[in-house]
Amino acid sequence: MSYVLTEEQEFLKSSAKDLLKEAPVALVRELRDNQNELGYSSDLWNAMVEMGWPTTALSEDLGGLDFGLKGLNILMEECGRTLSNSPLFSSLLAGLVIQKYGGQSHKEVLTKAVSEGATIAIAIQEGQHYQPKNNGTSVIGGAMSGSKTMVADAHVADHFLVSYNTDNGVEVVLIDAKSQGVSISKEFYMDSRFYSTVTFDQVAVDEKEVLSAGKGKSVVSYITNCASILISSELIGLMTEAFERTIAYLKERRQFDKVIGSFQGLQHRAADLYGEIEVAKSIVLKAVDALDENDIMAPALCSMAMAKTSKVAKTATNEGVQMYGGIGMTDDEEIGFFLKRARVAASLFGGYTYHLNRFAKMSGY
Amino acid sequence: MSYVLTEEQEFLKSSAKDLLKEAPVALVRELRDNQNELGYSSDLWNAMVEMGWPTTALSEDLGGLDFGLKGLNILMEECGRTLSNSPLFSSLLAGLVIQKYGGQSHKEVLTKAVSEGATIAIAIQEGQHYQPKNNGTSVIGGAMSGSKTMVADAHVADHFLVSYNTDNGVEVVLIDAKSQGVSISKEFYMDSRFYSTVTFDQVAVDEKEVLSAGKGKSVVSYITNCASILISSELIGLMTEAFERTIAYLKERRQFDKVIGSFQGLQHRAADLYGEIEVAKSIVLKAVDALDENDIMAPALCSMAMAKTSKVAKTATNEGVQMYGGIGMTDDEEIGFFLKRARVAASLFGGYTYHLNRFAKMSGY
Amino acid sequence: MSLDQFREEVVDFLEANCLKSMRKPILDESDTYWGGRNATFKNEDQEKWFHAMAEKGWTTPTWPAKYGGGGLSKEHGIVLKKEMTRLGCRPPLLSFGIWMLGPALLKFGSEEQREEHLPGIIKGEVRWCQGYSEPGAGSDLAGLQTSAISDGDHYIVNGQKVWTSYADQADKIFALTRTDNSSKKQIGITFLLIDMLTQGVSTRPIKLISGKSPFCETFFDNVRVPKANVIGDENAGWTVAKYLLTHERASIAGASDSDVMTPISYYAKSKVGVDKNGVLNDVMLRSRIAEWEMDAASFKFTMDRYAQEMKAGQSIGAKSSFMKYYGGELNKKKYELRLECEGRTSLAWDGEGFKGGKVARQFCRTKGNSIEGGTSEIQLNIVAKHILGLPS
Amino acid sequence: MSLDQFREEVVDFLEANCLKSMRKPILDESDTYWGGRNATFKNEDQEKWFHAMAEKGWTTPTWPAKYGGGGLSKEHGIVLKKEMTRLGCRPPLLSFGIWMLGPALLKFGSEEQREEHLPGIIKGEVRWCQGYSEPGAGSDLAGLQTSAISDGDHYIVNGQKVWTSYADQADKIFALTRTDNSSKKQIGITFLLIDMLTQGVSTRPIKLISGKSPFCETFFDNVRVPKANVIGDENAGWTVAKYLLTHERASIAGASDSDVMTPISYYAKSKVGVDKNGVLNDVMLRSRIAEWEMDAASFKFTMDRYAQEMKAGQSIGAKSSFMKYYGGELNKKKYELRLECEGRTSLAWDGEGFKGGKVARQFCRTKGNSIEGGTSEIQLNIVAKHILGLPS
């Protein structure tokens, strides 16, 4: 296991930084204020596709760059720093799942999608919270009905990976977004992104399109693990950027004839937060590596990584707003964008208590 | 409901303070270092009995001073300030229980005990934790067998209130300590007090000695409530004293050519702790009043009071040792005695999570 | 008049003049009346209720009758307040003039100034706003730099204020200005009344992370203000400001209280679900909710306790700082927990199915609870110094 | 010699000289050997193992051979350390001379001083203790006042040191003394070696809240010390002290690590019990345990990460302060949780059924983790200044 980047990984990181210079936080504001229908810049997304980002973790036989999850960790961390939005998250997640559990037909859809920048969205959640075991979607006589919530990138998806319930447990199937009976209701969230409620009304299901039939539980668990890696990596970037901005502000803002960063009360909190971010980084890197290596501890580590980063991202953004003071409360300042994205990211595919509980169960208590 | 003391209550408080001047923390050390067999000063206990302390909450027809639980709150808070030990706790608890649920014979035992300074100890806990529902003690053919742990003042008790299990649930019975089959194993704890494991081996049980037969569950719940009041009141005194000593030290100790209390890092923590102690005081006073008035919310409030004071007492004593620094780690300094007593007190009759859970259940979630 | 007699009179009056619709809880801004030249009444009931109260001077029940106030004793004032609370009467007039400027005028103003300004406040004719903070002077309010330069019997005011609530609606502003830069910064501040229609005054609304807000920036560009508008003495405005800040702090702590007491377990039960024993499905969320409710209850009873202690003649002093701090932090934690309890819909920002993102916006807004009216850090400093006696 | 060849040689040597009993974990003080004139061996195995290592200079494998050290390269030293760890060999000699004084002598000592003192350290003949803190100089170490007044070619030392571990067992002490009071307090400190048998030196053991401890107070009453015993220059002892403090901090952070990783859920399951699904009966305790284990694991992997980063040539710098802080706080939380998990028996102080109050005493002892070797507050100051670059 390695915590230190190789030269290739360093190169990936710096090229990611370069591209994302085009997508600063100001772009998020612009898209929001212009009520952009996509919620992201299609130029940016096209550039990502051109650079092969959606294929970063895929093996060479799938036309990928073979960086493994480590590569995604690098990309998502950089996306987190600029709060950059695009269908990248769904693309990466679908790629990981299909690479591991997909059949030939799924892989064909995947390779076409990643080369063209088409999106495969993941539709697992139902209701208010991510609880993949409580599945109300079912297939009767070859027709699927049910409703999925909080589906990221659904409004631009060509396909969906959808979970449904059978007598023998959960299954996951690839559905064409243009199928009869699929309807999408796009909703605008706190983080200035769109998530959708996707309703399946008697949608025809082709059994060949089921991923690793009979192993649906593993598929869903793998989705949870991979999503944890992607989101916790993004949160590391987010919290690091928010923290660095806060420290910079502490060095600049003067009150009582002193730079406020000279006050010990703030210094101790900043130092403590520094440490929390340090340990959060480590658990994420460990989880990335474990999942890359199929370590038996990987699922527990993924949940720890997700729980820890949710918690620290909240602290970091709260402290950011607090230390910016009044100016931090204004929409003119960007720190609030970090606060808002942190809350939504930390609830997708299971929030703090979901993952803490999952980790405790896996640890046998 | 009143948070402000009446004149009578003020008088009780100041007379308690006066008596306890004779029992400073130094006395706890002395008793410990001399390996005193009782763990308390019998002179002090005799003086308490003479002043009628054990009768403080009892009604006038039981020869009591009729101060209600409010009076006990005052006494226990003062005992907490000096970490004073005596059989007062058991005496008060037994008095409350017998006053409410006892028959004539129990009341006779009680009135004799409180006038002579004899002790009735409460034997409810079994095993490691206070879990009164998991009761392994039973009565078969009129003979009780079982083992109770952490029994305060057992080594000087003339009687025990003992819980045991029946087909219809728990019951509580008064047992003479001299009964055949009762054996006591005295153990020395972190807080320099004795608690005992009391074993009942085929001890004859007189059914007339059962308190409110058939209502054992209520009796046990009442014991939990009353114990919460007594201990949380003691913890208020303990944390207040520990905090005041810590603040005094912050004003006195110099490092870096400054009084350490001038450092903002410590100031903010001290100010936060001040607030926690303030709110802890209020919830205890509210619980005292609610139980005095048979308010339907009383049990939930008692558990909140106990949970809150356990938590804050731990913080206050931890901060005490930390802010005293190295000197706080030495046995020569008294702050460590507060740390140790806080941990034991906060585990008797249910610790933090026991009471937090009890409160949540009572609140319907 | 005896208190009992008075109580009867009050009840009769309220029953007659405060119609049913005026006894419902305030749901949004439009249910309130702030007076001033920009004000309109939402409906006749509101107008009737306001005029009835203003005529008796009961918009300010205990202010002297000679200015148009109610002239009631403290005790009579309490009776009126209690009966209004009991019947659920809405306040007839919301006003920074009543809460802040009035008390300052009564304590520090000249007789002429009282006669000039109090009646307009009491009758709701003049709406005031407060000009304290500046971009460079937040926690360090005394560092303010809006200048008032003497020019005959006028000052020329230049500078910028921020967080001036409803400045775009107000008729006048009471502002802290710097009249002397030469000595200690607390000295050299002057408390000044400025008409918002004076040439050179302009405002700009502030958008918050939660969306629209009542806050504005207010700019002064060579604004001429008569020296007669100084309250207290020139260069002695800090005394007036400190007096009012204590007022404000107590009222903010009180305001968060009501919100704090809604049991959060209510949201959790409906959105997270319970098992067959009625225990919340998410047991880890459950323990954090219980901790919060324990703290919230403890805080609530502390507010009750302080109220009783004050009645018993004990001084509350710097405890208002602790209340402000603790109440603010509690409310922030509450909304963090609400997002976790409610999940998806609490994260939405727009759209009808989500009540326009109400919960998410409230969540964002709570982050200001530990900043406005003195940050948590400032409150902790005050507790450390003035209650615990720790040195600077 | 190639590393592989060396490894073979090492293994052969260890197998032959480190007997089975010397490969068991250290259970208490008597399993360790500290050397010096007061030392005795617990048994022959211990004696044999010590002598075999001392002869090869492997009590200090990378120290120069000319003083009796092992003379190994860094890489060869790592091989030896790894093989000892793999076989579970106990360290043959524990010594503040090895950990602290030696590195100081090698960096700041004169050739004569090295020749005089290093061999005794390496052979375990002289046991050293450290005299830094004073009752009035804890966090503010530079405020120390133990005076060393020049008297010809001697100093006369007066004052008191505290927290001198094993001073009552040691032969000599390396101490910080004040030789100049006239300028900035960091200047005027001198690093001095003092024989504990010199007239005027006395010690008194310190009892802690956890019971007996290795700590002592050490008193100097007109103690004459030759000036030849100054390490570095007169008045320049602070440089030496700072160098050693960094050493100490890293070793304390490392020490708490091993303890931190024992899963606390183990204690909870046996003492609290689980339901039919294997979930801890106390669900509220469970969530706090999970939070702790998450933090402990995150910390553990951070130590691993830093180790790798150091290997890759990155500097760890002030991160050792963060590790010391975080590790100490984690260990304190761990013992708070252990008391809650284990209940009754963990609260007992004496008696056989309770292993002599082992858990309770360890609990008390952990409270010192955030004080000794620089308090948590000091570590946070260092992180704020040296990592975050915040100004004083």
PDB file of N, CA, C and O in Angstrom, chain A residues 102 141 163 165 202 232 317:
ATOM      1  N   GLY A 102     -20.503  -6.304 -14.852  1.00  0.00           N
ATOM      2  CA  GLY A 102     -21.263  -6.261 -16.086  1.00  0.00           C
ATOM      3  C   GLY A 102     -20.943  -7.410 -17.040  1.00  0.00           C
ATOM      4  O   GLY A 102     -19.850  -7.981 -17.007  1.00  0.00           O
ATOM      5  N   GLY A 141     -43.983  -9.792 -13.972  1.00  0.00           N
ATOM      6  CA  GLY A 141     -44.232 -10.131 -15.375  1.00  0.00           C
ATOM      7  C   GLY A 141     -43.348  -9.366 -16.335  1.00  0.00           C
ATOM      8  O   GLY A 141     -43.802  -8.880 -17.374  1.00  0.00           O
ATOM      9  N   SER A 163     -31.844  -0.519  -9.040  1.00  0.00           N
ATOM     10  CA  SER A 163     -32.011  -1.670  -8.154  1.00  0.00           C
ATOM     11  C   SER A 163     -33.499  -1.960  -7.987  1.00  0.00           C
ATOM     12  O   SER A 163     -34.322  -1.054  -7.994  1.00  0.00           O
ATOM     13  N   ASN A 165     -36.365  -5.156  -6.247  1.00  0.00           N
ATOM     14  CA  ASN A 165     -36.465  -6.236  -5.287  1.00  0.00           C
ATOM     15  C   ASN A 165     -37.029  -7.500  -5.930  1.00  0.00           C
ATOM     16  O   ASN A 165     -37.898  -7.426  -6.786  1.00  0.00           O
ATOM     17  N   GLN A 202     -44.125   0.387 -15.123  1.00  0.00           N
ATOM     18  CA  GLN A 202     -44.267  -0.756 -16.018  1.00  0.00           C
ATOM     19  C   GLN A 202     -43.214  -0.740 -17.137  1.00  0.00           C
ATOM     20  O   GLN A 202     -43.535  -0.907 -18.312  1.00  0.00           O
ATOM     21  N   SER A 232     -15.985  10.617  -0.684  1.00  0.00           N
ATOM     22  CA  SER A 232     -15.051  11.012   0.381  1.00  0.00           C
ATOM     23  C   SER A 232     -13.817  11.675  -0.219  1.00  0.00           C
ATOM     24  O   SER A 232     -13.257  12.599   0.376  1.00  0.00           O
ATOM     25  N   THR A 317     -16.383  23.329   7.069  1.00  0.00           N
ATOM     26  CA  THR A 317     -17.169  24.389   6.439  1.00  0.00           C
ATOM     27  C   THR A 317     -17.869  25.248   7.490  1.00  0.00           C
ATOM     28  O   THR A 317     -18.006  26.459   7.309  1.00  0.00           O
TER      29      THR A 317
END
